[in-house]
Structure formats: structure tokens, C-alpha cells
Coordinates of C-alpha atoms and ligand atoms in Angstrom, one line a residue:
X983 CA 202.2 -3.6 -220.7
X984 CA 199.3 -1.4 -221.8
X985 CA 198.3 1.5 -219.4
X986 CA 195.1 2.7 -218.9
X987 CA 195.0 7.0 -219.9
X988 CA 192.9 8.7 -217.8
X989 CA 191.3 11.9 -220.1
X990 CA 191.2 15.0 -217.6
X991 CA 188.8 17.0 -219.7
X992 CA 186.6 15.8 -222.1
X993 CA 187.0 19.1 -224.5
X994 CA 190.8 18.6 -224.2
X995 CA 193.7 16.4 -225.5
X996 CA 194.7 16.6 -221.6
X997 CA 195.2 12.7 -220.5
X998 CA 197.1 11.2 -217.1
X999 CA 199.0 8.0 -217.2
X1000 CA 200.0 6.0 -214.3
X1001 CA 203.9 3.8 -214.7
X1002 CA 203.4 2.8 -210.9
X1003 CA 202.3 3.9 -207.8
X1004 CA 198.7 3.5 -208.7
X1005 CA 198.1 0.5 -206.8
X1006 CA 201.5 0.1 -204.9
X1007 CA 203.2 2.4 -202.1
X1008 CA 206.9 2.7 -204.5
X1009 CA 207.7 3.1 -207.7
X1010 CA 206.4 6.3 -208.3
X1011 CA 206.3 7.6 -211.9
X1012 CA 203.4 9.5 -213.9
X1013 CA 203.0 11.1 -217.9
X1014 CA 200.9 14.0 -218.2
X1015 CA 200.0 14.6 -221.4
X1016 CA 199.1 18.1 -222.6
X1017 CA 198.2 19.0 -226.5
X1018 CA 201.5 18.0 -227.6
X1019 CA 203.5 18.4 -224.5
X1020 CA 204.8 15.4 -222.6
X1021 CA 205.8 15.6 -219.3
X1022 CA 207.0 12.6 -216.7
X1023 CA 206.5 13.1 -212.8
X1024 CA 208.5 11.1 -210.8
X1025 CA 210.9 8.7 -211.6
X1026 CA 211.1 6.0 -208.7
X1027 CA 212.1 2.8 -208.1
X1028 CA 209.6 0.0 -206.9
X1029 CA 210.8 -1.2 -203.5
X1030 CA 210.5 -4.3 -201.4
X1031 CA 207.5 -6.6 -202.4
X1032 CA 207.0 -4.2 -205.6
X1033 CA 210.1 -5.0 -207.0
X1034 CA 209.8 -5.1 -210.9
X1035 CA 212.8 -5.6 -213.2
X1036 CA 214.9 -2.1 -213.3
X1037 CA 213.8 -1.1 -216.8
X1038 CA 212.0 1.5 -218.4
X1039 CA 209.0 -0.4 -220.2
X1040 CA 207.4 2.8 -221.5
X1041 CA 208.3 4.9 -224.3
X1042 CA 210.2 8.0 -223.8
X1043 CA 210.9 9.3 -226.8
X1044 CA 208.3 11.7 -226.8
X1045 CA 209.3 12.9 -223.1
X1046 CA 209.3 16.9 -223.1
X1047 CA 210.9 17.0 -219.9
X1048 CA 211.2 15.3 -216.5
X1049 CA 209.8 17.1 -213.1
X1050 CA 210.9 15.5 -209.3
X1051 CA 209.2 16.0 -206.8
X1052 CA 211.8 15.0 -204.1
X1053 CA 214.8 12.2 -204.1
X1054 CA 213.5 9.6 -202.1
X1055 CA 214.4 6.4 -204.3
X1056 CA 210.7 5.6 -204.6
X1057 CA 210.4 8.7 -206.8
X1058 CA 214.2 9.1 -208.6
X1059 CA 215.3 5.5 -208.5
X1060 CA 215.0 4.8 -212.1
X1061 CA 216.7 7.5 -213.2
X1062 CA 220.0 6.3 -214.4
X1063 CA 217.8 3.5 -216.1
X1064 CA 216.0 6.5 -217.5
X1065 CA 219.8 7.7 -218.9
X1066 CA 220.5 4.3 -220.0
X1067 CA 217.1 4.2 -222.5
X1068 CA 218.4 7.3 -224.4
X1069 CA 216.9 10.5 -222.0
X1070 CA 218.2 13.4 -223.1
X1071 CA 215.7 15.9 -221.7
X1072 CA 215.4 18.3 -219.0
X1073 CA 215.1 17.1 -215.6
X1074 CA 213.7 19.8 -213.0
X1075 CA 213.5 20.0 -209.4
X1076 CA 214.5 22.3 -206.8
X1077 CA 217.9 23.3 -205.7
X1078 CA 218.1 21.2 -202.4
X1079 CA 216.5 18.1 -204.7
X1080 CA 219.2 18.3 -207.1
X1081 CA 221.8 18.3 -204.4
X1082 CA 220.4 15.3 -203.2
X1083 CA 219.6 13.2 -206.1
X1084 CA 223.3 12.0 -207.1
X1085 CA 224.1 11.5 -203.3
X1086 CA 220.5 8.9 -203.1
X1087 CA 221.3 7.5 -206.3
X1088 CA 225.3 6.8 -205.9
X1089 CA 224.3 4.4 -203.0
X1090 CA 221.1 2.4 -205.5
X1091 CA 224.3 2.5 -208.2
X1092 CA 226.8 0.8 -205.7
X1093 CA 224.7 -1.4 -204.1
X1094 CA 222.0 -2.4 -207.0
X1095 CA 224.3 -2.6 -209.9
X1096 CA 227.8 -3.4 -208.3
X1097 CA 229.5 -0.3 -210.5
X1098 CA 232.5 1.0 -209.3
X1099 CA 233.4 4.6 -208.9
X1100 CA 234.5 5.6 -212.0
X1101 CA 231.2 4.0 -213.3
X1102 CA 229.3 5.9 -211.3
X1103 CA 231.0 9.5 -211.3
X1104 CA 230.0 9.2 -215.0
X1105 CA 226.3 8.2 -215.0
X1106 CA 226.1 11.0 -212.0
X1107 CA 228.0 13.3 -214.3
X1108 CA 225.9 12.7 -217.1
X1109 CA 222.8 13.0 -214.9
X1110 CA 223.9 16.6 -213.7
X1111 CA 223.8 17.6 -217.2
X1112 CA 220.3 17.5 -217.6
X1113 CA 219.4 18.5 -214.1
X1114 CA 217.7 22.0 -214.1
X1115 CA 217.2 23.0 -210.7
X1116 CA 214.5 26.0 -209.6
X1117 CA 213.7 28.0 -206.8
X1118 CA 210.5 27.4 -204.7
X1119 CA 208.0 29.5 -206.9
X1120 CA 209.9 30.1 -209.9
X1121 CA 207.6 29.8 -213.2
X1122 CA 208.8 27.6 -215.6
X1123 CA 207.1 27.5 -218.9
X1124 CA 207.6 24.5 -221.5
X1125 CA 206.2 25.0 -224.9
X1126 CA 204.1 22.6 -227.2
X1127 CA 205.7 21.5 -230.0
X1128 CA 203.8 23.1 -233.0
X1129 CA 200.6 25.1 -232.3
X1130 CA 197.7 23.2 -234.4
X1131 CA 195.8 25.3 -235.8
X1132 CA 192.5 23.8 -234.7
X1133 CA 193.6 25.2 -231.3
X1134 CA 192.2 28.7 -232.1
X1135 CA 189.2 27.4 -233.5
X1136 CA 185.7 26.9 -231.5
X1137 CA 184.8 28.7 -228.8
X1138 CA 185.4 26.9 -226.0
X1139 CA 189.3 27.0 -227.0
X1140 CA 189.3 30.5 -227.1
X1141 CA 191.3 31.2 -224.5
X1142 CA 194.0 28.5 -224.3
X1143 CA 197.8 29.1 -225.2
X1144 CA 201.1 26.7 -226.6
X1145 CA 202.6 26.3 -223.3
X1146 CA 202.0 25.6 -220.2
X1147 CA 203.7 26.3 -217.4
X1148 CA 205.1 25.0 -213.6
X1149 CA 206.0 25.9 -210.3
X1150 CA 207.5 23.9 -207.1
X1151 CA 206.2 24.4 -203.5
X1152 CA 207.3 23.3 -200.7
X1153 CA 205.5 20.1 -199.4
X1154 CA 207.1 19.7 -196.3
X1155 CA 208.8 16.2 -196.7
X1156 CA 212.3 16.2 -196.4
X1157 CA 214.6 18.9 -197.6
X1158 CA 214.0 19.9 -201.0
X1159 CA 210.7 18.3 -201.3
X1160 CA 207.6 20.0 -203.5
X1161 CA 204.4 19.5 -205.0
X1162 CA 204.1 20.6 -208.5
X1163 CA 201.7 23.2 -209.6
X1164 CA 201.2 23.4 -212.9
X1165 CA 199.2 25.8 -215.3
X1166 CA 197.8 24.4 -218.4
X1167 CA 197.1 26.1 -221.6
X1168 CA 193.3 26.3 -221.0
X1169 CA 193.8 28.2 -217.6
X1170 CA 192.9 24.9 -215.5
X1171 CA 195.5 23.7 -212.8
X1172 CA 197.3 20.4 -212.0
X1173 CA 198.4 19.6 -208.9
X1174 CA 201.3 17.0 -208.3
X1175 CA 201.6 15.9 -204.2
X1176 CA 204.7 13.7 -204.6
X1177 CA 204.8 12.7 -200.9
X1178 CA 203.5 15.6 -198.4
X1179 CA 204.8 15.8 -195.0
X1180 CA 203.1 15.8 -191.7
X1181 CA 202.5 18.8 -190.1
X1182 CA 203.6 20.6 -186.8
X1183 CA 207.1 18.4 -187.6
X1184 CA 210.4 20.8 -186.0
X1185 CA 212.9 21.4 -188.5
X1186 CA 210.5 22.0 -192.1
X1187 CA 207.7 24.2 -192.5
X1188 CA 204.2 22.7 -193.1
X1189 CA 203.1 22.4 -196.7
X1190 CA 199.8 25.0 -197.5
X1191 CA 197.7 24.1 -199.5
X1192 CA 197.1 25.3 -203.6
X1193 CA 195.0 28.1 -203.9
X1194 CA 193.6 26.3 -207.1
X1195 CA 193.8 22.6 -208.0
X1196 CA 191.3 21.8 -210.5
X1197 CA 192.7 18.5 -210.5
X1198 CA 194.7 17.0 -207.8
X1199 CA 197.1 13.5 -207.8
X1200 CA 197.6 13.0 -204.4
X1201 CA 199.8 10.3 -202.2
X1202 CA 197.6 8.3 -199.8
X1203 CA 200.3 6.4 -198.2
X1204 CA 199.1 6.8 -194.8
X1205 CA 195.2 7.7 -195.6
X1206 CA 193.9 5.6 -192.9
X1207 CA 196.1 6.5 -190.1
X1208 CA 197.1 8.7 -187.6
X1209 CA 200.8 9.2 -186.0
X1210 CA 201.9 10.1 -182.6
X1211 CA 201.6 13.6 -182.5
X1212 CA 204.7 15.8 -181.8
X1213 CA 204.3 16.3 -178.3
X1214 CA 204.0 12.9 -178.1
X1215 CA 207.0 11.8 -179.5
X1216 CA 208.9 14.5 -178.0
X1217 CA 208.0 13.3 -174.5
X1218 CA 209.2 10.3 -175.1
X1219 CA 212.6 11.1 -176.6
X1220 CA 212.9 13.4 -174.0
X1221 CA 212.2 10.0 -171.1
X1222 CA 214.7 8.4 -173.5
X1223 CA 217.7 10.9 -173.8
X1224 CA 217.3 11.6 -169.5
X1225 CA 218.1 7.6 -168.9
X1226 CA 221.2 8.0 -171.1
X1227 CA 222.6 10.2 -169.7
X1228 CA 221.7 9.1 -166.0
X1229 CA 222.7 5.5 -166.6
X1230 CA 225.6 6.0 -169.5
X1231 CA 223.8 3.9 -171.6
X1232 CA 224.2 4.4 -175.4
X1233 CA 220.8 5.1 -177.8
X1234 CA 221.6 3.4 -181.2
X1235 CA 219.5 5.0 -183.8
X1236 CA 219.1 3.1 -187.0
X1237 CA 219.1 5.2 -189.9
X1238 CA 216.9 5.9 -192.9
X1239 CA 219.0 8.0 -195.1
X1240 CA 216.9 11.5 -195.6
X1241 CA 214.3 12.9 -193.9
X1242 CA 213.8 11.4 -190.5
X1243 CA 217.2 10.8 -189.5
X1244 CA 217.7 14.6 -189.6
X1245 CA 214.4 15.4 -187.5
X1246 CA 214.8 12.8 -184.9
X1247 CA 218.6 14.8 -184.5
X1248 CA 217.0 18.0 -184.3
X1249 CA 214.3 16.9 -181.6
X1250 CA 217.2 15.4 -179.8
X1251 CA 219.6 18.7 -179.6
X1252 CA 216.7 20.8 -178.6
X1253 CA 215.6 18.9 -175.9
X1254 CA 218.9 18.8 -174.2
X1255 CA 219.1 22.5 -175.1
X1256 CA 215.9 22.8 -173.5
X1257 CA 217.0 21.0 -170.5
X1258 CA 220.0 22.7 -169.6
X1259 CA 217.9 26.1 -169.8
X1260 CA 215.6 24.6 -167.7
X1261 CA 217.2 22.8 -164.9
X1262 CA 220.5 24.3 -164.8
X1263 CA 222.5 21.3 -166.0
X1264 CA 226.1 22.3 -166.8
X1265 CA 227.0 22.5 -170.3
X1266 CA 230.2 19.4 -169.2
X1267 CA 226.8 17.3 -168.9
X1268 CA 225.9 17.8 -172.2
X1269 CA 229.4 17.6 -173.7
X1270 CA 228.9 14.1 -172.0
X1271 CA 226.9 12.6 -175.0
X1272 CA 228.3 13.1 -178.5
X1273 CA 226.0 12.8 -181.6
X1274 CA 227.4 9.7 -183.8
X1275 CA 227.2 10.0 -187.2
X1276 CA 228.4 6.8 -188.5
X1277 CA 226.6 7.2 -191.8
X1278 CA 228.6 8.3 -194.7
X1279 CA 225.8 8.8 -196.6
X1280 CA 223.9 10.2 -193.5
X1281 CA 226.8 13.0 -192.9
X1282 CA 226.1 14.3 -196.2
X1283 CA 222.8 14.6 -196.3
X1284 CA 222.7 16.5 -192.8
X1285 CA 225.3 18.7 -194.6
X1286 CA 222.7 19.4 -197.2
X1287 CA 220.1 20.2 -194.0
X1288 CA 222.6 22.6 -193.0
X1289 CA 223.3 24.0 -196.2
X1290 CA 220.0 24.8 -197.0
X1291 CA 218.8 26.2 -193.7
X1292 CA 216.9 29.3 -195.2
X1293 CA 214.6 26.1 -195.9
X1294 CA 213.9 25.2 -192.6
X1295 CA 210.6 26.5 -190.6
X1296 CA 210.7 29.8 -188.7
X1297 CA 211.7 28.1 -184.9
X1298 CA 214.8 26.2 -186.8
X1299 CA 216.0 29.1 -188.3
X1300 CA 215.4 31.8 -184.8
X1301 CA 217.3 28.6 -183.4
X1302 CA 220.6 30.1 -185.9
X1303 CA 220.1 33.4 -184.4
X1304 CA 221.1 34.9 -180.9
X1305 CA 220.8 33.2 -177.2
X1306 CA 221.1 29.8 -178.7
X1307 CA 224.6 28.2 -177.6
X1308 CA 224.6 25.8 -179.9
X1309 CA 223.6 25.4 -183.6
X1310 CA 219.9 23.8 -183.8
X1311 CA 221.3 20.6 -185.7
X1312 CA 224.6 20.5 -183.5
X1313 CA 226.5 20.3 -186.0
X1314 CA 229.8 20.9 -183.9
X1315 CA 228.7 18.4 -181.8
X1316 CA 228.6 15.7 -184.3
X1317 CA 231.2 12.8 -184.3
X1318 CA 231.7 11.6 -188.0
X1319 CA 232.8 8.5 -188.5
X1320 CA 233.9 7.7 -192.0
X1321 CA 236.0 4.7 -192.3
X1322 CA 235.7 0.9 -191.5
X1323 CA 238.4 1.2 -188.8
X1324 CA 237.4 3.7 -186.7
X1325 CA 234.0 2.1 -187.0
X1326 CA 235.2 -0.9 -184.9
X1327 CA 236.9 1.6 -182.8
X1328 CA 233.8 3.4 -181.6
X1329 CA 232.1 -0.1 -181.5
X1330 CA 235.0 -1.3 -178.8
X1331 CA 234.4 1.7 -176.9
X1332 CA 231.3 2.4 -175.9
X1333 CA 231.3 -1.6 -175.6
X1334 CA 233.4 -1.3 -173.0
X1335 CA 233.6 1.9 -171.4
X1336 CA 230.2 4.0 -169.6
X1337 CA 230.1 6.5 -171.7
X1338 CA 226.7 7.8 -172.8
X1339 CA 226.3 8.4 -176.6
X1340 CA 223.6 8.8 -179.7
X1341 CA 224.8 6.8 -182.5
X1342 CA 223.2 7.3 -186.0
X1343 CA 224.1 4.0 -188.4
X1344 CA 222.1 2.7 -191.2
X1345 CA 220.1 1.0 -192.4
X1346 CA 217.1 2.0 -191.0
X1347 CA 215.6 -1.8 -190.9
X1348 CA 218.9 -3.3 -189.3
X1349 CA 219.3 -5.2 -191.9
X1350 CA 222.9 -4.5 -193.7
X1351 CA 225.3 -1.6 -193.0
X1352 CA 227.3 -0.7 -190.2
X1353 CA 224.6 -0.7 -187.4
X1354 CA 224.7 -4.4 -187.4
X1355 CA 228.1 -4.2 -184.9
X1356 CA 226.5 -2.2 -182.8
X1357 CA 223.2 -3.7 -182.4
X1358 CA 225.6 -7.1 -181.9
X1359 CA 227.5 -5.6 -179.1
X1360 CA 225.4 -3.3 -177.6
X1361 CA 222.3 -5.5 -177.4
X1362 CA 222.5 -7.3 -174.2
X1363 CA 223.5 -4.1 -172.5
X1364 CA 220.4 -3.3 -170.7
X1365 CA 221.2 0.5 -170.4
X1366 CA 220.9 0.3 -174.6
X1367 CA 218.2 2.0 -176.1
X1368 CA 217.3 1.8 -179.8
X1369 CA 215.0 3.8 -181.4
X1370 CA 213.0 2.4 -184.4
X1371 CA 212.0 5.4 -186.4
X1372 CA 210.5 4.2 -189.3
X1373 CA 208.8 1.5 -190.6
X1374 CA 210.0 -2.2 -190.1
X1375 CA 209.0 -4.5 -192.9
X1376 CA 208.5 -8.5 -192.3
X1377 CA 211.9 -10.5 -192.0
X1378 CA 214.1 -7.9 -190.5
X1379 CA 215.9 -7.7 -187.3
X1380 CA 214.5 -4.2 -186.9
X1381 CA 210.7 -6.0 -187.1
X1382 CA 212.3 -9.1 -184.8
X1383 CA 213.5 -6.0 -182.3
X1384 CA 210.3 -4.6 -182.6
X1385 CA 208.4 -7.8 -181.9
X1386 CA 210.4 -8.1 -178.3
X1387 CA 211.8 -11.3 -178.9
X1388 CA 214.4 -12.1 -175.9
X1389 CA 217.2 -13.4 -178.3
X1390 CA 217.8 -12.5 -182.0
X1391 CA 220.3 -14.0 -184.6
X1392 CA 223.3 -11.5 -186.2
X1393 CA 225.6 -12.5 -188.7
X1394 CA 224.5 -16.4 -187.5
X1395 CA 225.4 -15.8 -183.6
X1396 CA 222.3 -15.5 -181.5
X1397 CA 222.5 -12.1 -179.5
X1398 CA 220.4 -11.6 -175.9
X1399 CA 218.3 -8.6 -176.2
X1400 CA 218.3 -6.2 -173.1
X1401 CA 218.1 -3.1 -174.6
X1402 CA 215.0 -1.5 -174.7
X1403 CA 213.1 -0.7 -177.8
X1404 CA 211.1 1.8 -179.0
X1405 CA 209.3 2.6 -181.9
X1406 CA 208.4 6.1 -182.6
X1407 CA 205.1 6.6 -185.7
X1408 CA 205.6 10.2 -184.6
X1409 CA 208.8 10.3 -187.3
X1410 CA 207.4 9.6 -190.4
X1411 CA 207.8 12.1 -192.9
X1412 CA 204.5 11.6 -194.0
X1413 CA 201.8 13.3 -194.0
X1414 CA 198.4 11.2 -192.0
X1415 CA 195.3 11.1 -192.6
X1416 CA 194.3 14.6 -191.4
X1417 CA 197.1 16.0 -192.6
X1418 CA 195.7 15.3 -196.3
X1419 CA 192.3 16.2 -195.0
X1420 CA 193.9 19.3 -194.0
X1421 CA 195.8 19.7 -197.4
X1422 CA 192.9 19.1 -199.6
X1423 CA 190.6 21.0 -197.4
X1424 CA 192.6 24.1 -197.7
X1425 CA 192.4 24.4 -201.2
X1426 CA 190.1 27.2 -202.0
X1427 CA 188.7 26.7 -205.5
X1428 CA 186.2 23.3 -206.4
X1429 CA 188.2 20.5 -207.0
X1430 CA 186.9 18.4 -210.3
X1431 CA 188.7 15.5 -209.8
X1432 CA 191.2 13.7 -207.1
X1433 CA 192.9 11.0 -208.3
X1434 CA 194.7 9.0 -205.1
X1435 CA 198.1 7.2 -205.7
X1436 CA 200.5 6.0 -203.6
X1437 CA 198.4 3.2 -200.6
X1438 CA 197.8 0.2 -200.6
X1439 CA 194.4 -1.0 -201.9
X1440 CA 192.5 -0.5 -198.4
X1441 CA 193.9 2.6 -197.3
X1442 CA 193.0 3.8 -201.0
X1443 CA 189.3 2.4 -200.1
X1444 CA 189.3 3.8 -196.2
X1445 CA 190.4 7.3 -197.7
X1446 CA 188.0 7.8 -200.3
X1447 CA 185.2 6.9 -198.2
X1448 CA 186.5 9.8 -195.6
X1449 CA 187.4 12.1 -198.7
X1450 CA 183.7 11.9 -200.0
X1451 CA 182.2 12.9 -197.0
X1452 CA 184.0 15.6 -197.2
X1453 CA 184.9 17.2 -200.5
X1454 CA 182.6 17.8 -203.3
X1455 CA 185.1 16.2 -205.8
X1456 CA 185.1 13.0 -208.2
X1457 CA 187.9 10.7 -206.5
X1458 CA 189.5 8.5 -209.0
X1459 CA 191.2 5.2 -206.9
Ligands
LIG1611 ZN1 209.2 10.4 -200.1

């Protein structure tokens, strides 16, 4: 496959390479190339209709190091592939990232490549070697090889060094997610998006914007659309949650691993916290509708949420302080339900009994995992309500649920849909179209070049027409 290099500055041996994500929404993975320093960004996986074959079809042996931006598998999935072609480099991210990154991938490694746990204890293990994690902030600086001596020479070169150097900020994703700042040798600045998040979201703080970017690779996944904002979507969680607990009916939440699964929790707890304040419901009321996790993978990526609180935004973390009864992610409150057995047991139950309840199961799309029993029992139960978070790709039974259809198929029985079924844009992690605005807006300095990634051809196309209208910047599509 030849890639086209993109030269960032015509007086310098500064060039950008794209190894997906250019034209696709996964798959994200980028070389920066710098004098004689080689860095990757990114090392995802290309999902759904992207699929490629799981291989690394560029060379690395040049590779300097390896900066992630978060561990969503669209940006870390090729990692142990990565491993497997020889990497023996550095691998930096931040501390909450590198938490995360064995727990995404050890799913990817069950389900994708059938390895048992032995097999993946020692890819992870190996992985965890390299992995250099760094606060928010924290300079890093990675050196050039040699120094050429043509360097020094010529004028317009006075000034530039044998390193450059790179800091994480937070970009308001999911936990652990940053854009990448980075300094070059001639003074100039880099800046890496990796995905930013929307703002105004309850549990992360919103991402501000570079001071400098004299060049800026930014996502575009949702450049030519707006969400629900989060009154919006509050509002109607908070309709939702009111008819559970009046009726006993059970909200099934189908799970994306990271990011929104955690925030739709959070909205949840604080609404009922804010309704007990308000209207003087009894605490029993409450106690009445347990939080589900029946997620393994789920539980221990909330764990990580509550681990790294002194990441959350400044209302999450007053929520940890006095006159709140509860902890802001209710954690207590949880139900966590780890093996098969007591899986059919909670099924049974609130099959048959009135009791209200939240349960959190993946996957998000309904297609696989251990929301499939519930969805088959609790279907036909008009007092069911299941909340579509995210987004439902063609073929699913999440995009079936979303289309209303009165009858759907599960595991080849046909299954009466009652429930009622709503789909929330207000979740995504992702930052909208004025949200980039926002983002690209608020950096101070003139931008020389924007180079979009991550959209599909036409919201590429929609953006850039909006971006030029706005910022006095070359936009590379
Ligand atoms: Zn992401």
C-alpha cells in the first residue's frame, strides 16, 4: 500500500502520514515524522464496514515511540498486532489510559483471536512493559537520533533543537482521554485531537482548547451534526426513570463498554438524588431500584471512573464532598453480576416479580452478550424501557428496536415488542459540530493548516465548508 506524506513545512523534514482514519470513521493510526524522529499516534482497529485484515502493513522499524490518545478499540485495537510485528518501543498515554488499555484489549483478544487466558495474560503482560504512562501536562521530550549537522546551518534553522517534546490534555472523551500537544524542534506546534468530547457532559470536564496549534489533526466524526443537548437528554431520562419506578417496570440499558455507559449512570443517580431533595421521596423509594451492572467488563471500567475521580469535572467531584448521601456514581448501589448463573437468576426475577430496576448489559448494539436474555424476556413487558445510547449500525436488533418494529427475532424465536424505546444522541461521547467549532475557535494563535480525519466523506465535505467560513486556515480533507 503506498501512503501519501503530507510535508508540514516546506523548509522542514516535518511530514504527516495517514495508516487509516483519513477517509473512514475507525482505524485510527498516524506517523509523524520529525528530522529523524518517528512517532505513531494512535493504534486502532478498523471496525464494522472498515474491517481490513488485522495486520500491520507499514513498517515500524523506524518507530521512536508510540503516543495514545485514549483506548477506545478504534484507536488501540492493533496493538497486540503491533507486539506481534516486533515493537519494542515506548508506548505513552496517561495514567487512566494505561489502566484501561489491557482491560479494552483483553476483550478484542478473547473474542477476535479465540486466545485463552494464559495467552492473553502474556501479550497484556508484555504490552505493560512498554506502557509509559504520564500525567495530564507532564513534558515528555524524545530526542532525534543523531543531530545532522546541516541542522545548524542557514538561517532559517537557527533556532531549532534535537528533540522535540509532548504533552497530554485532557479532551474530554471518556476517562483518560487527551489530545496531544507537541513541540517541535523549530518552535512550531502539533496538535493531535484523538476523539474530543462534547461539552457541558456531567461527569468529565470540557476539553479547552490549545493556546497554540500551528497545525491541527482533528476528528470530524460528527462535523455535520448536532446532539440533544444536556438538558434535553436529562429531561428525558428523568420522564423515563419516574415511570419505573411508578409502574415497576425495569429500564434495560445496553451497554457500550467506556465512556457513555458511565455517564448515562451518573445522569441517572443524580436525578433520583435530585428528586428525593426535591419532593421529599423517602430514601426506601430509592433503595427500590438497584443499578445492575451485568457487565464484567462494564464493572471494571466504572471501577476505573471511580478510581480516577480527581479526573472528573468540578460538580462530580463537589458531589464526593459533604451533603450528598450517596456517592455521585452510586457505587454502593450497584448490583454486580459476574457469573453466567446468577445472570439467569436476575433474568428470572425481574421476569417475574414487579420490581423496578436499571440493568446495564452489553453490547451496546444487542447484538451478542448477555443483554440478549433480557431483551428476550423483558420485551413484551410493556412497563420495559430500553434506552439506545449510542449508535445502532444496519442489521442489528438494537437498529430493528430502534426502527419500532412490533415483533423481532432472538436466538430464532420471534419476541413481541412492548417495551418502549428510546434513543438518546444526547450520549455520545463525541464532540458535534459546534463543539469542534468551539475547539478550534478557541485556539489563540493562526492556525496554518487543519487537516480533518476521522468522517465520513460528506461530513468531511459539510465541515470544511463551515470551517472556511470561519477560520483563516488551509483545511486539508
Ligand atoms: Zn473514542
Amino acid at each position: 500500500m503506498t501512503l501519501e506524506q503530507y510535508q508540514l513545512h516546506p523548509q522542514h523534514d516535518y511530514y504527516l502520514t495517514h495508516h487509516g482514519a483519513k477517509d473512514t470513521v475507525t482505524g485510527s493510526c498516524h506517523e509523524l515524522r520529525i528530522n529523524d524522529i518517528n512517532l505513531l499516534i494512535d493504534c486502532g482497529l478498523f471496525q464494522g464496514k472498515d474491517s481490513q485484515p488485522l495486520n500491520i502493513e507499514f513498517d515500524i522499524d523506524h518507530i521512536d515511540a508510540l503516543l495514545i490518545t485514549h483506548a477506545h478499540i478504534d484507536h488501540i485495537g492493533r496493538l497486540p498486532w503491533l507486539l506481534a510485528a516486533g515493537f519494542d518501543k515506548p508506548i505513552y498515554c496517561t495514567q487512566a489510559t494505561a489502566e484501561l488499555i489491557p482491560l479494552m484489549l483483553d476483550d478484542g483478544l478473547k473474542l477476535q483471536l479465540g486466545l485463552n487466558q494464559k495467552q492473553r495474560e502474556k501479550v497484556l503482560a508484555h504490552l505493560k512493559t512498554l506502557i509509559v504512562p504520564l500525567e495530564y501536562n507532564q513534558l515528555k521530550n524524545i530526542k532525534g537520533r543523531q543531530v545532522p549537522s546541516s541542522w545548524s546551518l542557514g538561517k532559517e534553522h537557527e533556532h531549532t533543537r534535537d528533540f522535540l517534546s509532548f504533552c497530554f490534555k485532557p479532551a474530554g472523551h471518556i476517562l483518560g482521554s487527551a489530545y496531544i500537544e507537541i513541540t517541535l524542534p523549530n518552535d512550531e506546534i502539533i496538535v493531535f485531537s484523538g476523539d474530543l468530547g462534547p461539552r457541558n457532559t456531567p461527569l468529565l470536564p470540557d476539553p479547552i482548547s490549545p493556546k497554540r496549534a500551528d497545525y491541527l489533526v482533528i476528528e470530524s466524526t460528527y462535523g455535520n451534526k448536532t446532539h440533544d443537548d444536556v438538558a434535553t437528554r436529562s429531561k428525558r431520562l428523568e420522564v423515563i426513570v419516574e415511570k419505573s419506578l411508578l409502574d415497576g417496570g425495569v429500564i434495560l440499558i445496553p451497554a457500550f463498554s467506556v465512556g457513555r455507559t458511565q455517564e448515562l449512570l451518573f445522569d441517572i443517580e443524580r436525578l433520583i438524588e435530585h428528586s428525593i431533595e426535591t419532593e421529599s421521596t423517602d430514601d426506601d423509594y430509592w433503595q427500590q431500584l438497584p443499578i445492575i451492572l451485568d457487565s464484567p467488563l462494564a464493572i471494571e471500567v466504572t471501577e476505573q471512573y471511580m478510581k480516577f475521580h480527581e479526573l472528573w469535572n468540578k460538580e462530580a467531584q463537589d458531589g464526593l464532598s459533604v451533603g450528598r448521601k450517596r456517592h455521585p456514581m452510586a457505587f454502593e448501589q450497584f448490583v454486580m453480576v459476574e457469573s453466567h448463573k446468577d445472570h439467569m437468576r436476575l433474568v428470572n426475577r425481574l421476569t417475574s416479580t414487579n420490581e423496578p430496576a436499571i440493568v446495564v448489559a452489553a453490547s451496546g448494539m444487542c447484538n451478542g452478550g448477555r443483554i440478549m436474555n433480557y431483551l428476550k424476556a423483558l420485551l413484551p413487558d410493556k412497563r420495559t424501557d430500553v434506552i439506545l445510547a449510542g449508535y445502532q449500525a444496519q442489521g442489528t436488533l438494537g437498529r430493528d428496536l430502534q426502527n419500532e418494529y412490533s415483533y423481532v427475532e432472538i436466538d430464532g424465536d420471534k419476541v413481541e415488542v412492548n417495551a418502549h424505546i428510546h434513543s438518546m444522541s444526547g450520549y455520545s461521547a463525541h464532540a458535534d459540530r459546534d463543539d469542534l467549532l468551539e475547539f478550534i475557535e478557541g485556539i489563540e494563535s493562526d492556525i496554518k493548516q487543519i487537516h480533518l480525519i476521522h468522517g465520513e466523506p460528506e461530513t468531511k465535505a459539510e465541515f470544511t465548508d463551515v470551517l472556511v467560513k470561519k477560520v483563516n486556515a488551509e483545511v486539508i480533507v
